[in-house]
Structures are given as structure tokens and as C-alpha cells.
C-alpha positions as a Python dict, from the first residue, in 0.01 Angstrom:
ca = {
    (1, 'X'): (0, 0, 0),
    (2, 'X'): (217, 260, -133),
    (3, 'X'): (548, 229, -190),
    (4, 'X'): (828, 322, 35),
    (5, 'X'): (1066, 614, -92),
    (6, 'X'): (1453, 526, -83),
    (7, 'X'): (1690, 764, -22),
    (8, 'X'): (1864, 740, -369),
    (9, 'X'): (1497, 839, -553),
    (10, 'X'): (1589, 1198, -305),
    (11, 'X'): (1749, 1323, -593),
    (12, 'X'): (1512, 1247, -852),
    (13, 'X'): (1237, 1399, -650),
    (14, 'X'): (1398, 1704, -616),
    (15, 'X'): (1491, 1756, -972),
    (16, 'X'): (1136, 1718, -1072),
    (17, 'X'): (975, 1933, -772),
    (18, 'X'): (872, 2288, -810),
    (19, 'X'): (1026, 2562, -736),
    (20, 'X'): (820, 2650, -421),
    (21, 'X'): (896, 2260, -293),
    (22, 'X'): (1231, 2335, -333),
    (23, 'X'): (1270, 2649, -116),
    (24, 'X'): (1079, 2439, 127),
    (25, 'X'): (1295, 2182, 117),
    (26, 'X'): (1571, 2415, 162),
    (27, 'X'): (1484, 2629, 459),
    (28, 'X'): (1387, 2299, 606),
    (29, 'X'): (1762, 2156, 541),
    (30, 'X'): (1882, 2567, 562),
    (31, 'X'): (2172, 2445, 800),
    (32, 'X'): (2352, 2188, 598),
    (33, 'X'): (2344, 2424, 335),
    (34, 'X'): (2513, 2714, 544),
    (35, 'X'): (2782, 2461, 648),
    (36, 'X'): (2818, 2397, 276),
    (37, 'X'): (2896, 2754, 251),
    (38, 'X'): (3270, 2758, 379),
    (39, 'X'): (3330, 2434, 158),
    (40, 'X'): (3191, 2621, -145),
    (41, 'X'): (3413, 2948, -111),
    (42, 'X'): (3719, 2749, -57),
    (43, 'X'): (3659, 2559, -398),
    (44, 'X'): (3573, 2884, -602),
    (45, 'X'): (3893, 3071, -469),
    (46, 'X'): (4185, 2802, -491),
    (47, 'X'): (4042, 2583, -802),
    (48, 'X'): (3803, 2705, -1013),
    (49, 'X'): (3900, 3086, -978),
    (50, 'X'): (4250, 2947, -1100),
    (51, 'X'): (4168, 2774, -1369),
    (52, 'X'): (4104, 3130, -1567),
    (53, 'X'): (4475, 3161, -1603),
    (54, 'X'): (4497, 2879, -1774),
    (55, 'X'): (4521, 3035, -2075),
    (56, 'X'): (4864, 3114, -2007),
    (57, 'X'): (4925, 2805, -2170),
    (58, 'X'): (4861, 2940, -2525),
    (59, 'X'): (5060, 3263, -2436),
    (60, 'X'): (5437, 3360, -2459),
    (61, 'X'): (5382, 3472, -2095),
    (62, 'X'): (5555, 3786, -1971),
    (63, 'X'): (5526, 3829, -1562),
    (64, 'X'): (5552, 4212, -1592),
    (65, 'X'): (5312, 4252, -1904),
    (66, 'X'): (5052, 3982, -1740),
    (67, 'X'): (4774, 3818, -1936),
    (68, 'X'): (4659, 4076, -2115),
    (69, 'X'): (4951, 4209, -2269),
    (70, 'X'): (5147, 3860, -2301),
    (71, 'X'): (5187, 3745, -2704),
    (72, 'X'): (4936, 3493, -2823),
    (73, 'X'): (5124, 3180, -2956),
    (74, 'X'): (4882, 2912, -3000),
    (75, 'X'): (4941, 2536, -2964),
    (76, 'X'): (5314, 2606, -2928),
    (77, 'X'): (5389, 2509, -2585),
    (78, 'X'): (5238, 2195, -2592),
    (79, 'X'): (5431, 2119, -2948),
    (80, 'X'): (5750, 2190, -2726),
    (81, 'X'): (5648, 1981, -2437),
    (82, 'X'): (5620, 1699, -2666),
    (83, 'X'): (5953, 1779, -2854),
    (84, 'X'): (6128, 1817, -2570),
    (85, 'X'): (6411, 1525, -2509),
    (86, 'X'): (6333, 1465, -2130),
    (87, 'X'): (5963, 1463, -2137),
    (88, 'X'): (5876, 1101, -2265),
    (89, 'X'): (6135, 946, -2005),
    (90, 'X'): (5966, 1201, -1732),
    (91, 'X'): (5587, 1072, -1893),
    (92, 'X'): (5673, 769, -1857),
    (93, 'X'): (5823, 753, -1465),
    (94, 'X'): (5491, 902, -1362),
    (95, 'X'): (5305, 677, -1571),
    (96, 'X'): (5491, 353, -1441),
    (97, 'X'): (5465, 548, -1067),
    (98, 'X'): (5101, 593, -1100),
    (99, 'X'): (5051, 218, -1216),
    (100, 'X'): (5258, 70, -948),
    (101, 'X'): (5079, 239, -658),
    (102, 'X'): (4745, 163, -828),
    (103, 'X'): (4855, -219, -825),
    (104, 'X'): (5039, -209, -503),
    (105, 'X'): (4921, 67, -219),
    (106, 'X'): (4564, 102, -330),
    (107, 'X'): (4463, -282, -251),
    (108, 'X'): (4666, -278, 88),
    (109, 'X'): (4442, -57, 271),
    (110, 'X'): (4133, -301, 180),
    (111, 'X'): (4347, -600, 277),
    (112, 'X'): (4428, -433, 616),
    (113, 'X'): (4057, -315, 670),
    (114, 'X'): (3977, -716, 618),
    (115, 'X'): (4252, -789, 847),
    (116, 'X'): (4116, -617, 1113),
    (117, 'X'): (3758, -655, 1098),
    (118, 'X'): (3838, -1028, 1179),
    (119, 'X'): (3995, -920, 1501),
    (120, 'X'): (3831, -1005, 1828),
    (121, 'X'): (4013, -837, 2118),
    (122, 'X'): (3874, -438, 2109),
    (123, 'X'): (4151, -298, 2274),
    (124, 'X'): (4436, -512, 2027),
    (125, 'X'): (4177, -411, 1722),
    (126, 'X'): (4146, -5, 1849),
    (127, 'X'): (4553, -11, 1898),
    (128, 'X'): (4627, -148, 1580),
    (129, 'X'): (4406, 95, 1367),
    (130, 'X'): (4590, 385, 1571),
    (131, 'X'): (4928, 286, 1484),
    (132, 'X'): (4875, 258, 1094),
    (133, 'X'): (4596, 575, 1128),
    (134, 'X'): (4908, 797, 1304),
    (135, 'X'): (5182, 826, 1014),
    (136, 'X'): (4858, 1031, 774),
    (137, 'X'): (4952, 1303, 1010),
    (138, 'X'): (5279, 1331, 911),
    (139, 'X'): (5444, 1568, 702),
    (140, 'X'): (5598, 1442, 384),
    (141, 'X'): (5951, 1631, 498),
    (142, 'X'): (5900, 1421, 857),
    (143, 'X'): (5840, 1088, 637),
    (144, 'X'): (6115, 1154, 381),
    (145, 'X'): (6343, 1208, 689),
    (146, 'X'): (6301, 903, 823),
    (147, 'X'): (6252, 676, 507),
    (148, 'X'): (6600, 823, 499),
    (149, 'X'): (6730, 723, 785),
    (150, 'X'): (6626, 393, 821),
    (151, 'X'): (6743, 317, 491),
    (152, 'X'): (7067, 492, 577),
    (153, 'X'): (7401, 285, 460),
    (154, 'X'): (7599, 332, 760),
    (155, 'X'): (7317, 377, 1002),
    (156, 'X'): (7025, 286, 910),
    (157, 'X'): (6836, -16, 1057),
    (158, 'X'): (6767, -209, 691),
    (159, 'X'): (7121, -242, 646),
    (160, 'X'): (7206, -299, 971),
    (161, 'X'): (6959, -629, 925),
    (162, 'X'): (7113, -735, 599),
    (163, 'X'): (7448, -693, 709),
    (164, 'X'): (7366, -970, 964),
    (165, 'X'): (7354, -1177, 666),
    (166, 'X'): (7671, -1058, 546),
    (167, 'X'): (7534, -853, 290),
    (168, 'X'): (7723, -500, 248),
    (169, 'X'): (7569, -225, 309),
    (170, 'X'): (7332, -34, 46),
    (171, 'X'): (7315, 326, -105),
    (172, 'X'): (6910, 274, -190),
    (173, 'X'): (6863, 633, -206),
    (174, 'X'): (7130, 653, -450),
    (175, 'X'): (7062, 362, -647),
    (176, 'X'): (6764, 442, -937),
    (177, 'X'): (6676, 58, -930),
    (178, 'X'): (6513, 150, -598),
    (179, 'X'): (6386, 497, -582),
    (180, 'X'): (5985, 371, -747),
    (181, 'X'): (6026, 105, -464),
    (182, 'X'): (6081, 371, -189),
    (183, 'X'): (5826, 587, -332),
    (184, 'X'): (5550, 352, -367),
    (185, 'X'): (5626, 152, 38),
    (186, 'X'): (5700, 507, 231),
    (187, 'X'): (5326, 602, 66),
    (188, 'X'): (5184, 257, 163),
    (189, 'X'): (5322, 324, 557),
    (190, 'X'): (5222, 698, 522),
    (191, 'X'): (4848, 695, 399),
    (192, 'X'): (4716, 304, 402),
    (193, 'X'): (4568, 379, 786),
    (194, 'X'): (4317, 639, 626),
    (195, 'X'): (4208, 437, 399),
    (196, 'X'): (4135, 151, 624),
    (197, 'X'): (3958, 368, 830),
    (198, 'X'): (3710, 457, 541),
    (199, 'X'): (3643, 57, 471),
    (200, 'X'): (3659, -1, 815),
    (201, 'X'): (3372, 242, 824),
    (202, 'X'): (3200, 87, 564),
    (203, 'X'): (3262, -254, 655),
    (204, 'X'): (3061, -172, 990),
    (205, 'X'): (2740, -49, 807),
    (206, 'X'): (2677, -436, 662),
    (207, 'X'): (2362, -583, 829),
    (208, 'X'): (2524, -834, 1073),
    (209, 'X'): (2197, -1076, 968),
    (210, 'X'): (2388, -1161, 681),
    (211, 'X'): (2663, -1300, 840),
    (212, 'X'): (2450, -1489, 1132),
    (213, 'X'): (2263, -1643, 807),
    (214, 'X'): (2558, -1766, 581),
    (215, 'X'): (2686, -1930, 922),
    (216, 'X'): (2360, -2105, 979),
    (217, 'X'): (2446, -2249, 634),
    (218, 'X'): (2823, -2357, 747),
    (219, 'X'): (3005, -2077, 572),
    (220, 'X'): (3346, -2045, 681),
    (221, 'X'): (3521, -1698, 787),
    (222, 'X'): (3719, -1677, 462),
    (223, 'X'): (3360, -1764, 224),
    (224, 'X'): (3156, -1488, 414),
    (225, 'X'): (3494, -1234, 337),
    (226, 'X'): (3470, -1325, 31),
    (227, 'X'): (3086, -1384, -4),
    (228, 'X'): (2948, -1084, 182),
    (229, 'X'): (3212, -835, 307),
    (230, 'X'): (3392, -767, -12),
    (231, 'X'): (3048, -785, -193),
    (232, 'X'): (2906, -567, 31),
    (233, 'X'): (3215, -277, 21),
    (234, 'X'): (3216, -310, -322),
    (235, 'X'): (3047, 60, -409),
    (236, 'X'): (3322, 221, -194),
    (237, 'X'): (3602, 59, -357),
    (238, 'X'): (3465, 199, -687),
    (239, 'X'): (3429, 510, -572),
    (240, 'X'): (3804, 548, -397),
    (241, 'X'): (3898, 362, -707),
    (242, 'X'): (3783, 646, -972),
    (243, 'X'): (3921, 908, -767),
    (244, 'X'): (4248, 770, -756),
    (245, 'X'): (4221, 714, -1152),
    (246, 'X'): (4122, 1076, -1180),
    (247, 'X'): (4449, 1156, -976),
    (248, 'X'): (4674, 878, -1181),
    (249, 'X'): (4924, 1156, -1325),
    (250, 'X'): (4918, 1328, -1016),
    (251, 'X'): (5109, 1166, -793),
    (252, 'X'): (5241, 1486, -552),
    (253, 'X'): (5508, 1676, -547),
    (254, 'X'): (5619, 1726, -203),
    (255, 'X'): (5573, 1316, -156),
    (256, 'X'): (5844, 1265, -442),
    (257, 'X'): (6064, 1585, -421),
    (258, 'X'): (6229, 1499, -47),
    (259, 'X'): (6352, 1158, -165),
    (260, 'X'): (6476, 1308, -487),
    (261, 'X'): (6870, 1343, -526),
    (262, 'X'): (7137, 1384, -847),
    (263, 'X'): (7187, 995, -790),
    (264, 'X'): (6821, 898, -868),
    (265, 'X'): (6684, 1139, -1059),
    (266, 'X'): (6672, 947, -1362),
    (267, 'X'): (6377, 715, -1249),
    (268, 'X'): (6220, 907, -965),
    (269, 'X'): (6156, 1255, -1115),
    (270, 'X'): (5772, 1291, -1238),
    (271, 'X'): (5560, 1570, -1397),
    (272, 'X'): (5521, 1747, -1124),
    (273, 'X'): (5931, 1787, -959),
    (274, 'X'): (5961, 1861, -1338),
    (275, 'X'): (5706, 2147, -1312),
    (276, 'X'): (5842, 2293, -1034),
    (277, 'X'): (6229, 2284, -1172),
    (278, 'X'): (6119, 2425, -1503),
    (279, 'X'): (5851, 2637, -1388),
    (280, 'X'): (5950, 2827, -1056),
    (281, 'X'): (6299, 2785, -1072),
    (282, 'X'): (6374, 2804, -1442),
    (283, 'X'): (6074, 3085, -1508),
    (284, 'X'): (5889, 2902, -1802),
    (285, 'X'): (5524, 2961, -1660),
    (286, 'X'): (5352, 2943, -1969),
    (287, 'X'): (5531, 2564, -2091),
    (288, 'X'): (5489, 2462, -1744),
    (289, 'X'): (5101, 2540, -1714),
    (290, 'X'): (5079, 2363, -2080),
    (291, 'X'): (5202, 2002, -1876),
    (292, 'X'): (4938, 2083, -1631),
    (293, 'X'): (4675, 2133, -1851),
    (294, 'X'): (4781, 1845, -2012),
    (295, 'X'): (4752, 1646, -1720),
    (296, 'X'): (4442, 1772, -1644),
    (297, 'X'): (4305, 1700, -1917),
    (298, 'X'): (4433, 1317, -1919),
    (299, 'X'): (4303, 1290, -1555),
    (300, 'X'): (3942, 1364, -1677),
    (301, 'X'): (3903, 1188, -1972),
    (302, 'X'): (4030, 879, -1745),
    (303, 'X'): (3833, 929, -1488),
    (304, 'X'): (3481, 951, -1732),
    (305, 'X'): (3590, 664, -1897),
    (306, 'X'): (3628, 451, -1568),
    (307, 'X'): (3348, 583, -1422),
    (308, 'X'): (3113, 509, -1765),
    (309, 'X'): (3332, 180, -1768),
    (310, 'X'): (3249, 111, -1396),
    (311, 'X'): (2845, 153, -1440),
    (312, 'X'): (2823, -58, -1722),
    (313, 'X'): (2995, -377, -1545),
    (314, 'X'): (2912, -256, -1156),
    (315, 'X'): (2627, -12, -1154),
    (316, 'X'): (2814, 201, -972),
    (317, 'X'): (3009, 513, -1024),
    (318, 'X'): (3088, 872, -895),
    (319, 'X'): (2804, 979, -1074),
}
């Protein structure tokens, strides 16, 4: 009896058929590659289009003289990014940023996902995932406005709490102690709801035999978590896991710039707030797009050594 194909050998197949089979195949799939279309032109316009001024990087850039008429100067930029006195303290808040939302928000929305999927009421279950879903939709200015408020020391309902205790009131977002701390739980309320949603999804596509089977064999809620839902969700962790590594020096401007002040500056301010002070508002486009290439650069070679990491212990990666 021959053997059945698996989707994952799709791939292969194709990469070995001729090129008649392949037009076949693709006027027989001819609409999911015009959908693709729209998705295709976006990319090629606003990021790999861009990445041809680049080069700026090794230019003395001029805005009026433009690329081809700026002066050549080399490896100079990134010499000076390294020389300069706040870039190792700026580095390094990014770095520490990037690790503590790697250790702290990216596990939450897994946690939540399990959380849930234990839930028996439907209509408790479907409120709950709309509550933590509904903050993804806001803005970073809305969020920042009222991480602000609520964290407010004359008005704001944290120290309002504490001062039940008799504790006075709290500048947090003048303090630098707690500006990572703010950064890393407003992101954790803002975003942890999509992500649940994606394991959630995931979490629904395990064969439910599995379960009726381990508790035929007197498996306990927690051992089949741990025995078949986490096993089985495993590839998508990976996979959001690498692309978060890919992103690990970009954290996002606009989700670090509202909650920035004079007061906290010191540990809050990360490559890119840095970018945009010494790039758009101080003019220095050509040291500015040096950092980025920088961090470019960083973000692939850690995201090629995870994912070559992650298919030698897992067998599974992004590709």
C-alpha cells in the first residue's frame, strides 16, 4: 500500500517538480497567490526597498546633496557609536529591557492560555479572553496615559491602596528604580491577550483522544498540562520564541517614549528613543542609521543562532 503524503513533504515535492507541475500547481492554488499579492507589495515598498539607503551609514550624509553626492567615510560612524560616552549605558538598558520581558511577559501569555483552557463555564471562559484580548487595540499614547494615571502620586489608584497601609505616596514615574518595571507590566496588560489567543488557538488543535486516554490511565489535570498540552504547543512556543529573539534589541519606540521623562531617563531610554533624539531631532542621519544597522545586524545573527540552536535540541525552528 503506498504511502500517505503529509503535508510537510508539500514542500519537498514542489522543489523537486517540474516546471510544467508547478504552473499547474499554481493556477490550481492561483487565488492564494493573488491574495499574497497585496502582502508582497507592502514588504518590497516599506522594508526591503528601504534597506538600499542603508548605506548612509558609511556616508557623511548631506540631506541636500543626497546619496550620491554625500562624502564616503567608511567604518566611521560605527567607531563613533562605540566611542560615544552614553551608548554602553543606552546598550545596556535595552539589553537588560529586552531580557526582562523575555523572562517575564513572554511566559505570561502561555500561563494565561493554560489558565483558561482549564475553564469550564463558556460564557466566564469567552469573557475572560475578551477582557485581556481588548487592551492590543490600544494605542501606546492611550496606555501610557493611563499607566500614568493610575500610578499617579496624588491620584492615582496604586497609591491610593498603599496609602491605606500608611505608606506615602510614590513618584514611580519619576523614580528610575521603577521605570523597567513599568515598562515591562504596562506591555504584559497591553499585548499578553494576543498572545493567548494564538496558544489558545493552538491549544484547541490537540486531538482530544489524548486526553480521554491519559485519564483512562488516572492522570491528573496538572500531569496531562504538563504531559500533553505543553508537549503538544511546544512548536508554537518556538516559533513566537525566535521571533521575539529576532526582535530582542527592538523593543519599540512609541511603547517606551510616552513613559519617558527628565526624571527617568537614565534607566528607561533604549536604542531606539536614542535614535529618534539624535537622529530626527538632532539631524545625525547617517550615525543614527549606523545603530540601526547595528541592531539589525545583532537581531539576525541571534535569531539564526536560536533557530539552528532550537533544531538541534527541538526539531523545530522558523525554518
Amino acid at each position: 500500500m503506498a504511502a500517505k503524503i503529509q503535508p510537510s513533504d508539500t514542500a519537498a515535492l514542489y522543489q523537486f517538480a517540474s516546471v510544467k507541475q508547478k504552473w499547474k500547481f499554481m493556477r490550481k492554488y492561483w487565488a492564494l497567490y493573488v491574495i499574497s499579492i497585496p502582502g508582497i507589495i507592502y514588504f518590497l515598498i516599506f522594508k526591503y526597498i528601504p534597506l538600499f539607503g542603508s548605506v548612509i551609514a558609511f556616508q557623511n550624509y548631506n540631506i541636500f546633496k543626497g546619496i550620491t553626492g554625500s562624502k564616503w567615510v567608511g567604518l566611521d560612524n560605527f567607531r563613533r557609536m562605540f566611542a560615544y560616552a552614553e551608548f554602553i549605558p543606552i546598550l545596556k538598558n535595552t539589553i537588560l529591557i529586552g531580557i526582562y520581558d523575555l523572562v517575564f511577559a513572554f511566559p505570561f501569555p502561555i500561563l494565561l492560555a493554560l489558565l483558561l483552557n482549564e475553564l469550564r463555564i463558556v460564557v466566564y471562559k469567552r469573557v475572560v479572553q475578551t477582557v485581556v484580548y481588548m487592551p492590543h487595540f490600544l494605542s501606546w499614547v492611550i496606555v501610557g496615559g493611563i499607566v500614568v494615571g493610575v500610578l499617579s502620586p496624588s491620584t492615582g489608584l496604586v497609591n491610593k491602596l498603599i496609602g491605606l497601609f500608611g505608606v506615602d505616596p510614590i513618584y514611580f514615574m519619576g523614580e528610575n528604580s521603577y521605570i523597567r518595571t513599568i515598562l515591562i507590566g504596562s506591555g504584559i496588560w497591553k499585548d499578553s491577550g494576543w498572545g493567548t489567543i494564538i496558544y489558545l488557538a493552538a491549544i484547541a488543535g490537540i486531538n482530544p483522544d489524548l486526553y480521554e486516554a491519559a485519564q483512562m490511565d488516572g492522570a491528573s489535570r496538572l500531569r496531562q498540562v504538563f504531559s500533553i498540552t505543553i508537549p503538544s504547543i511546544l512548536p508554537t512556543i518556538v516559533i513566537l520564541f525566535l521571533l521575539q529573539i529576532g526582535n530582542f534589541l527592538d523593543f519599540g519606540f512609541e511603547r517606551v517614549f510616552v513613559f519617558l521623562n527628565p526624571l527617568n531617563n537614565e534607566n528607561g531610554e533604549i536604542l531606539d528613543t536614542y535614535v529618534y533624539r539624535a537622529g530626527l531631532v538632532d539631524r545625525q542621519y547617517s550615525y543614527t542609521t549606523a545603530i540601526g544597522l547595528f541592531k539589525s545586524v545583532v537581531g539576525l545573527v541571534l535569531i539564526m543562532g536560536s533557530n539552528l540552536f532550537s533544531k538541534k535540541m527541538t526539531g523545530e525552528g522558523l525554518y
